[in-house]
mmCIF file of C-alpha atoms in Angstrom:
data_model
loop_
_atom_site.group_PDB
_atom_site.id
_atom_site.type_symbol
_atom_site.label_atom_id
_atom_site.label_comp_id
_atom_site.label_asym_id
_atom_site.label_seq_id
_atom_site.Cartn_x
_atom_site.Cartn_y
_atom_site.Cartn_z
ATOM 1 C CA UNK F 1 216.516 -45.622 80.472
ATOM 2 C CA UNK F 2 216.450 -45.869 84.580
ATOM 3 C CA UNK F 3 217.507 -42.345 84.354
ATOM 4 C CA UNK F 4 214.599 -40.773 81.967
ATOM 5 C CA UNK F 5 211.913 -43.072 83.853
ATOM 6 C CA UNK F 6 213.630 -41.071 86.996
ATOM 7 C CA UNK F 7 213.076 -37.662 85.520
ATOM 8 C CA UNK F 8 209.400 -38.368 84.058
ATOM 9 C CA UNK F 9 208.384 -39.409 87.551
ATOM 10 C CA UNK F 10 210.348 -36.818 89.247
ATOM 11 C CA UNK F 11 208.574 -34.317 87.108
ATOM 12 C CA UNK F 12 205.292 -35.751 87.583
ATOM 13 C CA UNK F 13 205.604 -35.468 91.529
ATOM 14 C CA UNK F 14 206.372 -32.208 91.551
ATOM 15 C CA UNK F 15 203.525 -31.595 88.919
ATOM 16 C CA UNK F 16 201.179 -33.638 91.456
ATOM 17 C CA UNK F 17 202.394 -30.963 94.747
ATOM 18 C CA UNK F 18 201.938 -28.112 92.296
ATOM 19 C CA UNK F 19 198.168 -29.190 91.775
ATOM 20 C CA UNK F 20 197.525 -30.286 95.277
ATOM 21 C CA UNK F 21 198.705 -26.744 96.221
ATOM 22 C CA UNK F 22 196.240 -25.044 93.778
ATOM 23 C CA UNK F 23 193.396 -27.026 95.080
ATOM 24 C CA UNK F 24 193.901 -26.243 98.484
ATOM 25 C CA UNK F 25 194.066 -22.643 97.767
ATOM 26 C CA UNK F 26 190.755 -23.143 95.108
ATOM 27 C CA UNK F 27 189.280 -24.827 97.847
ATOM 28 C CA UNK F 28 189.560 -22.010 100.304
ATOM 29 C CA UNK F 29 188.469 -19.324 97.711
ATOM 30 C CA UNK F 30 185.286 -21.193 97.187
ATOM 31 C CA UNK F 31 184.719 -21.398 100.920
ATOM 32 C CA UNK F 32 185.682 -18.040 101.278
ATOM 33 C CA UNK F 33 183.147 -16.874 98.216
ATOM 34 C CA UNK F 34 180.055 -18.896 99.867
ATOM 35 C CA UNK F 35 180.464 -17.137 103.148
ATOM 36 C CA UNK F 36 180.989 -13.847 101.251
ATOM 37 C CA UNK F 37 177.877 -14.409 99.346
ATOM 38 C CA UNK F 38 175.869 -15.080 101.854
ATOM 39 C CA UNK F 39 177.011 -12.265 104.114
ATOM 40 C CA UNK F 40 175.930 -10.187 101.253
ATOM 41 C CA UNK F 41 172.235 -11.576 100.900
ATOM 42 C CA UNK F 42 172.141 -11.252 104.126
ATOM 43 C CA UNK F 43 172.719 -7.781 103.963
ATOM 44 C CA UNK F 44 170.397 -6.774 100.965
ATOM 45 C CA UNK F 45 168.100 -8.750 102.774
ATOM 46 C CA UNK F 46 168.135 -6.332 106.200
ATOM 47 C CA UNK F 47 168.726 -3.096 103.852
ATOM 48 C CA UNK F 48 164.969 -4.224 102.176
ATOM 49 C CA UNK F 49 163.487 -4.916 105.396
ATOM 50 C CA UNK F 50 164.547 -1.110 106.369
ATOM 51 C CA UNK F 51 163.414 0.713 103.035
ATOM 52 C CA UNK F 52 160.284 -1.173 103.989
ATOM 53 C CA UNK F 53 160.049 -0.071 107.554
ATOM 54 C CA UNK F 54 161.158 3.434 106.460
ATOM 55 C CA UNK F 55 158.414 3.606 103.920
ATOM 56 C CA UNK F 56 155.883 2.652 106.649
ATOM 57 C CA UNK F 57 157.253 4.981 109.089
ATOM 58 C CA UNK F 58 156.735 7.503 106.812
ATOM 59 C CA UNK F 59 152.692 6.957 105.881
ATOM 60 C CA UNK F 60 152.454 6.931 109.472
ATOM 61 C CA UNK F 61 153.973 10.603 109.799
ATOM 62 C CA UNK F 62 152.210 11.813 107.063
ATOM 63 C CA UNK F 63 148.677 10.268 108.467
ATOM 64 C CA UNK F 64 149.367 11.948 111.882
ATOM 65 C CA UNK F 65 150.374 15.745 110.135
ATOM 66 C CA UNK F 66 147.374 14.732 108.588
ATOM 67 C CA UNK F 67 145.386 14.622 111.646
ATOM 68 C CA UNK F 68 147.172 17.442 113.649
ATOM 69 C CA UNK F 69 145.639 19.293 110.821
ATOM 70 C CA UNK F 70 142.543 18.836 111.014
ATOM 71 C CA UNK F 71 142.642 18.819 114.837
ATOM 72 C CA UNK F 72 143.990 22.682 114.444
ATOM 73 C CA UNK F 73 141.102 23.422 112.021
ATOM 74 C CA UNK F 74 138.245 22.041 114.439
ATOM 75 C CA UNK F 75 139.706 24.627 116.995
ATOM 76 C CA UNK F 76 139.665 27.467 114.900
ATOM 77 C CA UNK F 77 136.496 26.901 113.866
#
């Protein structure tokens, strides 16, 4: 009886290590995931901001050909 109350428990440390193992490396994972996550908003979040500033920059060109334009007609004229 000593001897099967031995093994149960024996098996049920071992069991407990296993676990404590796997949550360790689950716990590092997650942490690992959050900071991955939110290097990756971060990033959409500056790639947005640039397609914006692009998009502005590029009114802005097309306003001043605009102008150049009519600048060159005035003088012809």
């Amino acid at each position: 009886m000593c001897e099967v109350m031995n093994y149960i428990f024996g098996s049920l440390s071992s069991s407990e290590t296993a676990i404590r193992s796997i949550r360790k490396s689950m716990n590092k994972q997650a942490r690992y995931n959050r900071k991955l996550s939110t290097l990756v908003l971060i990033v959409t979040v500056n790639l947005v901001l640039l397609e914006l500033d692009r998009v502005e920059q590029k009114k802005r060109i097309e306003k001043l050909e605009s102008t150049i334009e009519e600048m060159k007609r005035d003088k012809g004229e």
